[in-house]
PDB file of C-alpha atoms in Angstrom:
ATOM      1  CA  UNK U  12      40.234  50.085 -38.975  1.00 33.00           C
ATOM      2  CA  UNK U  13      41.004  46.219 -39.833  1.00 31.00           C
ATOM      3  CA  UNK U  14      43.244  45.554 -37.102  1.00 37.00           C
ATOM      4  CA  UNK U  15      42.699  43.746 -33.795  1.00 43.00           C
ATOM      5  CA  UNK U  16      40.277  45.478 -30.952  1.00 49.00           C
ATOM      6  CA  UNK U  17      41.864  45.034 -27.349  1.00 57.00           C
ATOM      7  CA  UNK U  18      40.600  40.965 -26.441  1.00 80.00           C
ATOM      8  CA  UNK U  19      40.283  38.769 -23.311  1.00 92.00           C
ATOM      9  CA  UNK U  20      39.451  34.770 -23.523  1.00 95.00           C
ATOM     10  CA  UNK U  21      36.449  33.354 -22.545  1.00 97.00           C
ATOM     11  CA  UNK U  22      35.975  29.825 -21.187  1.00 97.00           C
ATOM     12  CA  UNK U  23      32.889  27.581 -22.935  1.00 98.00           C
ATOM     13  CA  UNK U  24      33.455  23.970 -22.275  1.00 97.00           C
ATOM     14  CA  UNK U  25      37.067  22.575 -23.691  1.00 97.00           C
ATOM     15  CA  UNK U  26      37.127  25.909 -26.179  1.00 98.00           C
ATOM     16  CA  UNK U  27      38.660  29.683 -25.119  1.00 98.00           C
ATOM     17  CA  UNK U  28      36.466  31.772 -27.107  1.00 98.00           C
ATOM     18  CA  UNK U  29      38.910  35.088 -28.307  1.00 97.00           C
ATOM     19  CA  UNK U  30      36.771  37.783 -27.585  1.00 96.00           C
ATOM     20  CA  UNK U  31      37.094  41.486 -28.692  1.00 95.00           C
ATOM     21  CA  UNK U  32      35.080  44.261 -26.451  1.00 94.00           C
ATOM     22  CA  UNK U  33      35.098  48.251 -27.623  1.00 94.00           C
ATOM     23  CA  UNK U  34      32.994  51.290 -26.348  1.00 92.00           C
ATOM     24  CA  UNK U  35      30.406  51.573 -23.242  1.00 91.00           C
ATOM     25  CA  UNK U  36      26.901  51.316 -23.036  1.00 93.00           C
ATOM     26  CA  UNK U  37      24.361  49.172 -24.347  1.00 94.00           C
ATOM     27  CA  UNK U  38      25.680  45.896 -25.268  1.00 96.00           C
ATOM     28  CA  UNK U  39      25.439  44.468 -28.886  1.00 98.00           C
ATOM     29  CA  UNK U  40      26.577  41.017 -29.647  1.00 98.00           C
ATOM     30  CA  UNK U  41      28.531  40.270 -32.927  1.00 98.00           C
ATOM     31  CA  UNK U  42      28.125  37.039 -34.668  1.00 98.00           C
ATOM     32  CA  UNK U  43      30.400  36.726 -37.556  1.00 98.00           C
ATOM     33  CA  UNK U  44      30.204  34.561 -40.976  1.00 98.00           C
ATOM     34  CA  UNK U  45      30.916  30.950 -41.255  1.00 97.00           C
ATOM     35  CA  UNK U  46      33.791  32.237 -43.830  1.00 98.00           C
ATOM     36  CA  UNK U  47      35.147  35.111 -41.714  1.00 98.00           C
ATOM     37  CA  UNK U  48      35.855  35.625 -38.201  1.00 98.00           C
ATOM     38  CA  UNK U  49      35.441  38.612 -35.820  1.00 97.00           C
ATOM     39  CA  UNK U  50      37.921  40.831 -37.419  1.00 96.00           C
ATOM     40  CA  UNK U  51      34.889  41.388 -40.250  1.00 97.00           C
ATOM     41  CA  UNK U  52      32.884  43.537 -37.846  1.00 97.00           C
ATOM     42  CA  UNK U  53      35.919  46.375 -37.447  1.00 95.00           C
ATOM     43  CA  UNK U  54      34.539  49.041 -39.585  1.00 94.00           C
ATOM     44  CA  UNK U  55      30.854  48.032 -37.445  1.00 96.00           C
ATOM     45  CA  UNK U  56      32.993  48.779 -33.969  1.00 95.00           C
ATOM     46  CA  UNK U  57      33.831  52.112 -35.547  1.00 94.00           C
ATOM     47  CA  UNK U  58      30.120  52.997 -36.232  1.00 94.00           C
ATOM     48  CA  UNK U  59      28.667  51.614 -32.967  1.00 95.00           C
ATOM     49  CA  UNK U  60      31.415  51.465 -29.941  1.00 92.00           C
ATOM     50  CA  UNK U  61      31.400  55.352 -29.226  1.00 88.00           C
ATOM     51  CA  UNK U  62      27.645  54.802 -28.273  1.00 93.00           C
ATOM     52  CA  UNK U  63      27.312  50.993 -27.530  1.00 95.00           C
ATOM     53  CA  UNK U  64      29.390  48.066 -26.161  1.00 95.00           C
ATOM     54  CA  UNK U  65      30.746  46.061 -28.824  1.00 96.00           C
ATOM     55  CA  UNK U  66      31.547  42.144 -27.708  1.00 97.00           C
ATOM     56  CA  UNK U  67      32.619  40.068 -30.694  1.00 97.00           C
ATOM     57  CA  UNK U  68      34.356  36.634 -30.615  1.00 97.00           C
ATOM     58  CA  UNK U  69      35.356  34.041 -32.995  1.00 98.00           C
ATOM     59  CA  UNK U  70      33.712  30.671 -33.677  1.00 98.00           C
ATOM     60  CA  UNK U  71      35.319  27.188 -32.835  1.00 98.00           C
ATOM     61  CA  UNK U  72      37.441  26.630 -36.101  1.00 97.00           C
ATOM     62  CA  UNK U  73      38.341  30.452 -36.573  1.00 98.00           C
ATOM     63  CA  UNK U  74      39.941  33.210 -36.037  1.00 97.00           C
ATOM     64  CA  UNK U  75      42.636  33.036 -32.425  1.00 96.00           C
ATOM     65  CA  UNK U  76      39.891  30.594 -30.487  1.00 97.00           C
ATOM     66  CA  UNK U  77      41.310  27.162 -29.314  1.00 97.00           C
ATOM     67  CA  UNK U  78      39.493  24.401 -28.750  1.00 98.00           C
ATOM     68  CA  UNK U  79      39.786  20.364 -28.184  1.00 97.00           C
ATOM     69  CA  UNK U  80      36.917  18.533 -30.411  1.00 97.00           C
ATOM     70  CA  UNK U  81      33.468  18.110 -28.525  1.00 98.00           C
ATOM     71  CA  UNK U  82      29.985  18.649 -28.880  1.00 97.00           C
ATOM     72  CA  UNK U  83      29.107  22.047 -28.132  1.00 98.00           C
ATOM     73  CA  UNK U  84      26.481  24.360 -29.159  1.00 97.00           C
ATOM     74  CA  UNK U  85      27.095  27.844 -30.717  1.00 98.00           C
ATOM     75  CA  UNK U  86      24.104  29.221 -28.710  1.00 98.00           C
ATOM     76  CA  UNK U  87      25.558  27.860 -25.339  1.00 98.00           C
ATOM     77  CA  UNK U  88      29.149  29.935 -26.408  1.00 98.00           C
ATOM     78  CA  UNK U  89      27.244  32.845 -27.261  1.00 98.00           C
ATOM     79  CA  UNK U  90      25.810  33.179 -23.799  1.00 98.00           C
ATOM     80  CA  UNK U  91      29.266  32.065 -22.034  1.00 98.00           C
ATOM     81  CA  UNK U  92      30.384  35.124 -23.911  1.00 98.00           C
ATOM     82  CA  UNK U  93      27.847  37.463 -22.454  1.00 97.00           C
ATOM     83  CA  UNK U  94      27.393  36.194 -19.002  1.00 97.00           C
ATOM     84  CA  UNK U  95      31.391  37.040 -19.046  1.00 96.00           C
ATOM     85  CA  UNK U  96      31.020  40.597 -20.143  1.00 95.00           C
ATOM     86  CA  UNK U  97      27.756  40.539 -17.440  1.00 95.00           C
ATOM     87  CA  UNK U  98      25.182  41.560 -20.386  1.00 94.00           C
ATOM     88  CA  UNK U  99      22.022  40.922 -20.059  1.00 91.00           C
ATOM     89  CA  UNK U 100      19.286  41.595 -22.480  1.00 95.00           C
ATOM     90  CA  UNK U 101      21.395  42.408 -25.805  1.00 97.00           C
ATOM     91  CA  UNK U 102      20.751  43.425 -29.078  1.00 98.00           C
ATOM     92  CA  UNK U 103      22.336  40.680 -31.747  1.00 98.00           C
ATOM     93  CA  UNK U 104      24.244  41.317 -34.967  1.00 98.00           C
ATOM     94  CA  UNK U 105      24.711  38.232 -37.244  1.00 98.00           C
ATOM     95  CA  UNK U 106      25.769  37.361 -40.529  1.00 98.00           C
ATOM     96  CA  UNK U 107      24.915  34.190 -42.126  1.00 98.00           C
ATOM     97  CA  UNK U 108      26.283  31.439 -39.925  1.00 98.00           C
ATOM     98  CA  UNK U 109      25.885  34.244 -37.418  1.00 98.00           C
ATOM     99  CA  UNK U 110      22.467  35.232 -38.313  1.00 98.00           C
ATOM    100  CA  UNK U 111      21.276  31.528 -37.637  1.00 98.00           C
ATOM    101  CA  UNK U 112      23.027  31.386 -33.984  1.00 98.00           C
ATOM    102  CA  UNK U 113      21.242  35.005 -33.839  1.00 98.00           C
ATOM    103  CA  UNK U 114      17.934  33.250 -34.395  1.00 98.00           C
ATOM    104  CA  UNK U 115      18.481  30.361 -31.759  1.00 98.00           C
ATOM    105  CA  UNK U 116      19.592  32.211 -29.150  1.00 98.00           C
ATOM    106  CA  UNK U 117      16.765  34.428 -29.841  1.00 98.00           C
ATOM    107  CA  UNK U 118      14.162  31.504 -29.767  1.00 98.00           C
ATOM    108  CA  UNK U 119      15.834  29.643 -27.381  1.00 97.00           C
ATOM    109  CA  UNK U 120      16.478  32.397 -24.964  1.00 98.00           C
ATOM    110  CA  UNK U 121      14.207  35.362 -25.495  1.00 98.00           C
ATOM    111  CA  UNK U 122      14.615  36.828 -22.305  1.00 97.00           C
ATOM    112  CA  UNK U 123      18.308  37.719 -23.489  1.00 98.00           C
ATOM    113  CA  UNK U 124      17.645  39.562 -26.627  1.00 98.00           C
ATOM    114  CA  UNK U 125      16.487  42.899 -27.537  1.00 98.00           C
ATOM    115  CA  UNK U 126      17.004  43.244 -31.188  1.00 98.00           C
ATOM    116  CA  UNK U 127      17.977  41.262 -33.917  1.00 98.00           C
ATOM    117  CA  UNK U 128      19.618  42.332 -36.951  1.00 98.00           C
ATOM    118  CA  UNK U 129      20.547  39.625 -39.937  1.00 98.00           C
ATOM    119  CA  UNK U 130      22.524  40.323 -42.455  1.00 98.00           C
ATOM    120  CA  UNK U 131      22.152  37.387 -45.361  1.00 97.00           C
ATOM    121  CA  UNK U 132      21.680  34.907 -42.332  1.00 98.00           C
ATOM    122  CA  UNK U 133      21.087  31.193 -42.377  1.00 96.00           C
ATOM    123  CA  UNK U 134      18.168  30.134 -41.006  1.00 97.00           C
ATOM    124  CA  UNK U 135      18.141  26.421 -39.334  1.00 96.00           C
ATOM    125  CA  UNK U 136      15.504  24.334 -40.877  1.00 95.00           C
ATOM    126  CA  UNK U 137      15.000  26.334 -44.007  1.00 94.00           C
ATOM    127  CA  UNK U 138      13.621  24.563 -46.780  1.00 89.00           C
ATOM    128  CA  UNK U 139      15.712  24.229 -50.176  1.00 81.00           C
ATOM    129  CA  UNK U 140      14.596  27.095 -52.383  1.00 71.00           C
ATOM    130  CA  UNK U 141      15.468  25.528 -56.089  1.00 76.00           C
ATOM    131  CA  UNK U 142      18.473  24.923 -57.810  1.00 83.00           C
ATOM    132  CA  UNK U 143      21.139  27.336 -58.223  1.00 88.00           C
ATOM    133  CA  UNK U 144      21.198  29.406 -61.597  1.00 90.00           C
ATOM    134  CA  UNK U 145      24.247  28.167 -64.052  1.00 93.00           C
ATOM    135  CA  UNK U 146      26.625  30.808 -62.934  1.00 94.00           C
ATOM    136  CA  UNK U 147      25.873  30.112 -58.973  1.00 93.00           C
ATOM    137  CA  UNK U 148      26.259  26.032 -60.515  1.00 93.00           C
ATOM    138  CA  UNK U 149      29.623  26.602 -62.007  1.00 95.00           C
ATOM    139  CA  UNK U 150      31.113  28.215 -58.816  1.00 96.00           C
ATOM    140  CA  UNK U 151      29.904  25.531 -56.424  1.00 95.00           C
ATOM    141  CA  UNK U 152      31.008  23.085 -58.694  1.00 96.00           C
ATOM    142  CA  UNK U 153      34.533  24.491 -58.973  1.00 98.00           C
ATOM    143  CA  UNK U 154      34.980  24.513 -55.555  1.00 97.00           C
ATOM    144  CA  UNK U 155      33.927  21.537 -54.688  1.00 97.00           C
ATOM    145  CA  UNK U 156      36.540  19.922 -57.264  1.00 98.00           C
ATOM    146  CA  UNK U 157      39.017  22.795 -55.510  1.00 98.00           C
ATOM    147  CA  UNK U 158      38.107  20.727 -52.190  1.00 97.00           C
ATOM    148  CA  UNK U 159      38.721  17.167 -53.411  1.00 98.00           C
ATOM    149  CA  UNK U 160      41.780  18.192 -54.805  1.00 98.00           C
ATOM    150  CA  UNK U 161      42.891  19.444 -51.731  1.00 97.00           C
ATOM    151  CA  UNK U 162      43.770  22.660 -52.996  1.00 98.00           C
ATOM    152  CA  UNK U 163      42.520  25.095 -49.928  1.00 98.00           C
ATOM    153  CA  UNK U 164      44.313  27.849 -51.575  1.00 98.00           C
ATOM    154  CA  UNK U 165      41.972  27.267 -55.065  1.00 98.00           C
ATOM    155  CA  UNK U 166      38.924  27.000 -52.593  1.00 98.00           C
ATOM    156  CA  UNK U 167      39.547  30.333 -50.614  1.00 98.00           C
ATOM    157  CA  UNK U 168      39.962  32.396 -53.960  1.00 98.00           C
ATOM    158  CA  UNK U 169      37.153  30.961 -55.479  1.00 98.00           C
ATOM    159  CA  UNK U 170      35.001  31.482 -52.197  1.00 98.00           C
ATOM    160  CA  UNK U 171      36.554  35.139 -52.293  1.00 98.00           C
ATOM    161  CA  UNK U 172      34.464  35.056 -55.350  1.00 98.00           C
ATOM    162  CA  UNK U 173      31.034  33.788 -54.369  1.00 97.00           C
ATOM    163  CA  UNK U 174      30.833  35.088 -50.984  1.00 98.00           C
ATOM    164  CA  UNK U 175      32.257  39.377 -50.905  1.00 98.00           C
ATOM    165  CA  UNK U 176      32.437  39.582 -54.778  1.00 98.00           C
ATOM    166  CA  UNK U 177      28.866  38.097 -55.503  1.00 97.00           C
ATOM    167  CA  UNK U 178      28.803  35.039 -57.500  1.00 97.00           C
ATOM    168  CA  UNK U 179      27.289  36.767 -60.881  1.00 95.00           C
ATOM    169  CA  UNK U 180      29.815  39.734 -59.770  1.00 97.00           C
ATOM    170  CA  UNK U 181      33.172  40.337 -61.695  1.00 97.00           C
ATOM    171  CA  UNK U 182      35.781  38.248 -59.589  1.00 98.00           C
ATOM    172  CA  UNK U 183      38.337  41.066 -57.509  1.00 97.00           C
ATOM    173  CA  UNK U 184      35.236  43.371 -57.524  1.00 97.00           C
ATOM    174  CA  UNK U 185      35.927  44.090 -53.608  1.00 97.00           C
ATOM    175  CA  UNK U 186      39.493  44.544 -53.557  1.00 96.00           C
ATOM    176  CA  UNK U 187      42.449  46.060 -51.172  1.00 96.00           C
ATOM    177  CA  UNK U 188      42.304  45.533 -47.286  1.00 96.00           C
ATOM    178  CA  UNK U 189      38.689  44.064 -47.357  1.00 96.00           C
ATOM    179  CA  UNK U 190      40.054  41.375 -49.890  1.00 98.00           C
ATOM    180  CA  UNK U 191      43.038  40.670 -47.756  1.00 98.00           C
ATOM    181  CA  UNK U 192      41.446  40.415 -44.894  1.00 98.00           C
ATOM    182  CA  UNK U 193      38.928  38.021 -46.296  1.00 98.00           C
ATOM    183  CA  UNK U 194      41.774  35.555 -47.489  1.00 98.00           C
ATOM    184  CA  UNK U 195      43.308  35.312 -44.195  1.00 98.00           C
ATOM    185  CA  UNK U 196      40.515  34.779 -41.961  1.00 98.00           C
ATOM    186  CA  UNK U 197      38.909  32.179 -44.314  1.00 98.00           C
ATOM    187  CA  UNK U 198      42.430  30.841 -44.487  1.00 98.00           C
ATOM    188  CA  UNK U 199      42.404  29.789 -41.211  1.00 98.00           C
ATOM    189  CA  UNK U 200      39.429  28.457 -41.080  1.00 98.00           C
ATOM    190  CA  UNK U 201      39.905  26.205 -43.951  1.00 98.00           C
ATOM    191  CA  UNK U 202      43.042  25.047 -42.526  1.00 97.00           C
ATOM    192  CA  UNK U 203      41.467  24.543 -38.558  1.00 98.00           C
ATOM    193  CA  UNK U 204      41.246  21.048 -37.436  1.00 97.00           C
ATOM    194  CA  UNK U 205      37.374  19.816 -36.762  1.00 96.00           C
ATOM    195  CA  UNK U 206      35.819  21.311 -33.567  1.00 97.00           C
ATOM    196  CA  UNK U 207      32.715  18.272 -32.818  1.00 97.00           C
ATOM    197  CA  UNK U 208      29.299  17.940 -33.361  1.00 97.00           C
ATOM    198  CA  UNK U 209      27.315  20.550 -33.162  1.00 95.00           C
ATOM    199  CA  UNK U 210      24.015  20.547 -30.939  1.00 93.00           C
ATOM    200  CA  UNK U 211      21.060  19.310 -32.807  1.00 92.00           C
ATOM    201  CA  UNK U 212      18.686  22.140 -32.023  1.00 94.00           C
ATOM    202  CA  UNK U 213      14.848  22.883 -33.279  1.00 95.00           C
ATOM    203  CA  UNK U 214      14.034  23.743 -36.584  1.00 97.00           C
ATOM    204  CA  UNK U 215      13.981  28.454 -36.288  1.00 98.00           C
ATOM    205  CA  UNK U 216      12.006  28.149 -39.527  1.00 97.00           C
ATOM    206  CA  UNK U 217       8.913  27.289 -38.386  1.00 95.00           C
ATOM    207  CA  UNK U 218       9.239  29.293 -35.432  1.00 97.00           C
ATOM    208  CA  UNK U 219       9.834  32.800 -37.020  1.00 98.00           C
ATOM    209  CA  UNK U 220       6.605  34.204 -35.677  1.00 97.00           C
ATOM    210  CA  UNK U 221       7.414  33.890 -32.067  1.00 97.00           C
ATOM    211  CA  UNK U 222      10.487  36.464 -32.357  1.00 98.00           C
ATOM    212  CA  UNK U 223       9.380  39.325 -30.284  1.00 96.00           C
ATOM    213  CA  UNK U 224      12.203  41.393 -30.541  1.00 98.00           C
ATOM    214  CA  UNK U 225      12.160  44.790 -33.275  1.00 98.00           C
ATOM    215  CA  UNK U 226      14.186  42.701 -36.234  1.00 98.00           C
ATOM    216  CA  UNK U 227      15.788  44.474 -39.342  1.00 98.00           C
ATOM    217  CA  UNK U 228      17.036  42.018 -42.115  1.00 98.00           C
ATOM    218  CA  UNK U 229      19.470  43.101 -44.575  1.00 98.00           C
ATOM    219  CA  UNK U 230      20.278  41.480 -47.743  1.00 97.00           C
ATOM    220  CA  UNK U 231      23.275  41.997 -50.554  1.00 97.00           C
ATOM    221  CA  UNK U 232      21.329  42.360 -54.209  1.00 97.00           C
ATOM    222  CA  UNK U 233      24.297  40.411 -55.589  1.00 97.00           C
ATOM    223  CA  UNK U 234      24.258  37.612 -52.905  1.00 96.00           C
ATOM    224  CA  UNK U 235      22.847  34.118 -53.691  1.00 94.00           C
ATOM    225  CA  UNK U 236      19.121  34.622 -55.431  1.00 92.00           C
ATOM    226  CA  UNK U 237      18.134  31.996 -52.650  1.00 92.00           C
ATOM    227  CA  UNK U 238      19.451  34.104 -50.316  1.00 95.00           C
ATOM    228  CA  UNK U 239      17.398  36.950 -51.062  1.00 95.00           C
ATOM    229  CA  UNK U 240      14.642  34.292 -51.566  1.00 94.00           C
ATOM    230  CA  UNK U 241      15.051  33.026 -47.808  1.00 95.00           C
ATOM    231  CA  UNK U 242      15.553  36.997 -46.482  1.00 97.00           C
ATOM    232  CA  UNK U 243      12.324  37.975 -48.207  1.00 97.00           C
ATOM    233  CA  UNK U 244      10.701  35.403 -46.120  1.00 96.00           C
ATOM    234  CA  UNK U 245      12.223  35.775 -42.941  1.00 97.00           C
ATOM    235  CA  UNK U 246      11.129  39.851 -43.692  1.00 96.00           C
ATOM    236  CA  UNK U 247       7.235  38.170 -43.861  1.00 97.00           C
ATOM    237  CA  UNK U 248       7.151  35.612 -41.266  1.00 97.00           C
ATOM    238  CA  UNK U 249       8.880  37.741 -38.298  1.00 98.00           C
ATOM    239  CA  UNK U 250       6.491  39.702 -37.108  1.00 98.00           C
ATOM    240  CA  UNK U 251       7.200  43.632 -38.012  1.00 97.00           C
ATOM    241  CA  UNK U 252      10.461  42.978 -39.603  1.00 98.00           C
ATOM    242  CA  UNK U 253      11.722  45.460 -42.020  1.00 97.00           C
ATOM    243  CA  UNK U 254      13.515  43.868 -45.169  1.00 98.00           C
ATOM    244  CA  UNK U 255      16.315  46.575 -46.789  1.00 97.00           C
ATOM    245  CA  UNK U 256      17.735  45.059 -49.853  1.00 97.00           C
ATOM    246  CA  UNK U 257      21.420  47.017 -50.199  1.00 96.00           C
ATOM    247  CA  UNK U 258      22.415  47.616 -54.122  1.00 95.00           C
ATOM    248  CA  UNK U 259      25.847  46.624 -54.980  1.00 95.00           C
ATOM    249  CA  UNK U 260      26.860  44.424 -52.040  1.00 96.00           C
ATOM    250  CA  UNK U 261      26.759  41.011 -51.493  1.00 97.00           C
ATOM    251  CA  UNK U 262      26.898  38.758 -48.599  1.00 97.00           C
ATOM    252  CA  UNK U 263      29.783  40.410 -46.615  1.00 98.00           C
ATOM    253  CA  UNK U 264      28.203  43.707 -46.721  1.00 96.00           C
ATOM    254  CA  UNK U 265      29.683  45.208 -43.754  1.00 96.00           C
ATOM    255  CA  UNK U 266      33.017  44.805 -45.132  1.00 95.00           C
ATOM    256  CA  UNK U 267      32.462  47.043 -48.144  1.00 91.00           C
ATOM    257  CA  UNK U 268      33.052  50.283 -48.429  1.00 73.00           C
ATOM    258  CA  UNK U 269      29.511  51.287 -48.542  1.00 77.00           C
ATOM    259  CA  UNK U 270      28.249  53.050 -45.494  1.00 86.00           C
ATOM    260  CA  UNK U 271      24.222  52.240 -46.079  1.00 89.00           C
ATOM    261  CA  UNK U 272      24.196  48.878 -44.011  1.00 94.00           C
ATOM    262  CA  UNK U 273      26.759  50.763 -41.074  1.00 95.00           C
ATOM    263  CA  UNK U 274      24.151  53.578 -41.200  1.00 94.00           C
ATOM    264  CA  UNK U 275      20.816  51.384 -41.148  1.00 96.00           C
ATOM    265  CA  UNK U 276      22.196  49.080 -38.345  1.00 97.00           C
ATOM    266  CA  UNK U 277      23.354  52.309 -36.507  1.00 96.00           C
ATOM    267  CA  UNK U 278      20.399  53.623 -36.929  1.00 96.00           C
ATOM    268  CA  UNK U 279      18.166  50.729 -36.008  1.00 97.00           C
ATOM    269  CA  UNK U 280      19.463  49.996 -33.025  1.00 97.00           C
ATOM    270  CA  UNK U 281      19.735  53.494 -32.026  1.00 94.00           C
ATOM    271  CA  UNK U 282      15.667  53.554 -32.190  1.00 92.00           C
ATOM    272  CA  UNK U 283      12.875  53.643 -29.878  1.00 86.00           C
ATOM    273  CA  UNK U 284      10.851  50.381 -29.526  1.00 72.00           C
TER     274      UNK U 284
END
C-alpha cells in the first residue's frame, strides 16, 4: 500500500511530530530520507507490522508535521516519539538523513537501541570521499541552477532523477505510484518554510566502533559511488556489520519494487543476537 497508516501527533518542543503506528510487538523505529517523508516506508509496514510495531513519523519540514522555527535536535524528536508509544529498547530503520539520526541516537543513547539497519545513510562527520564523476557533476550542477532559479518544480524532477532513478540510471527508470509518491512528498518539503538550527552534535564517524548493537547496512549499486564508498566503510568500522550491496536499486530502495531489501531487513531483525 502507499496510502496513509492510522496516525496520532506527538509533541517535541514547538513541533507536532505526525506519527504513523501499525502491527504489535517488538517496536521498530522508522527514520525516513531527507527527500521523502514517512509515507516511503508503506510497503516496509506491510513486511514487518504483522510481526512487529511499526512507529514512523515525519521530520520538521515534511510530510503533515507542524512546527514554529527553533533549535531542535532530530535525536531529541526521535525519542519524544518513542517515549510516546512507551518503547523502550528499539530496533532503528533509517535511510540517509535517517540513517545519520539512526547513528546518533544510537551513540548518544545506546541503552535505547537494539538494532540498526542503514539503508544509504549519512553519516555525521564523514569525510569528503572525492569529487563526483561527470555524470553525478552534471546533475548537481543542474539542480543547483534549478534552485537559483527558483524553479522547485525543475529541482524535484531532477532530484527524482539522482535520488530513486540513480544518477548514471535512465531518468523515469522507477516509475508509477513509487514515482508519484516521490514527487509529492519531496514537494512538500521543498516548498516547507525553515524549521531552525539543528543541534550541533559529535562527529558518529569516528565513533563507529562503539555501536554495540547487531547492524546490517544496505546500499543501492546505482546510488552515489561515494555512497557506496562511505557504506563500505561504515560495513568495516562497526563492529560485525554485514554490508549487502542490492543490484538495480538506488538510494530509495525500499520504494522499489524489489523485495530483496524488504526480505533482508525482515529477516535481520527477525534474528537471534
Amino acid at each position: 500500500m502507499w496510502g496513509r497508516l492510522g496516525g496520532v501527533n506527538v509533541t517535541s518542543g514547538k513541533a507536532e511530530l505526525a506519527c504513523d503506528t501499525a502491527g504489535q510487538g517488538e517496536p521498530v523505529l522508522l527514520l525516513h530520507a531527507a527527500v521523502a517523508d514517512s509515507r516511503s516506508w508503506a510497503r516496509v509496514v506491510d513486511v514487518l507490522a504483522p510481526a512487529r510495531q511499526t512507529i514512523a513519523f515525519d521530520r520538521r519540514g515534511y510530510g503533515r508535521t507542524s512546527y514554529e522555527p527553533e533549535p531542535h535536535s532530530h535525536v531529541d524528536d526521535a525519542l519524544a516519539v518513542l517515549d510516546h508509544f512507551g518503547a523502550g529498547a528499539t530496533a532503528l530503520v533509517g535511510n540517509s538523513m535517517g540513517g545519520r539520526t539512526a547513528l546518533d541516537l544510537a551513540l548518544a543513547h545506546p541503552e535505547r537501541v537494539t538494532r540498526l539497519v542503514l539503508i544509504a545513510p549519512g553519516v555525521r562527520g564523514a569525510p569528503e570521499l572525492g569529487e563526483l564523476n561527470a555524470t553525478e557533476q552534471a546533475l548537481a550542477d543542474a539542480i543547483d541552477a534549478a534552485e537559483a532559479a527558483g524553479d522547485l518544480a525543475e529541482v524535484n524532477r531532477l532530484e527524482a532523477h539522482v535520488w530513486l532513478d540513480g544518477p548514471a540510471a535512465p531518468e523515469g527508470r522507477v516509475g508509477g505510484a513509487a514515482r508519484e509518491l516521490f514527487l509529492d512528498m519531496n514537494a512538500v518539503a521543498l516548498a516547507a518554510p525553515d524549521a531552525g538550527d539543528e543541534a550541533d552534535l559529535p562527529s558518529a564517524w569516528d565513533r563507529l566502533a562503539e555501536i554495540g548493537v547487531p547492524t546490517l547496512v544496505i546500499v543501492g549499486a546505482l546510488d552515489f559511488d561515494e555512497e557506496m564508498a562511505t557504506c563500505t566503510a561504515l560495513g568495516a568500522a562497526i563492529p560485525g556489520a554485514r554490508l549487502e550491496v542490492i543490484p538495480g536499486v538506488a538510494h530509495l530502495p525500499q520504494m522499489e519494487a524489489d523485495s530483496t531489501v524488504f526480505d533482508l531487513i525482515d529477516e535481520f531483525l527477525a534474528a537471534p543476537g
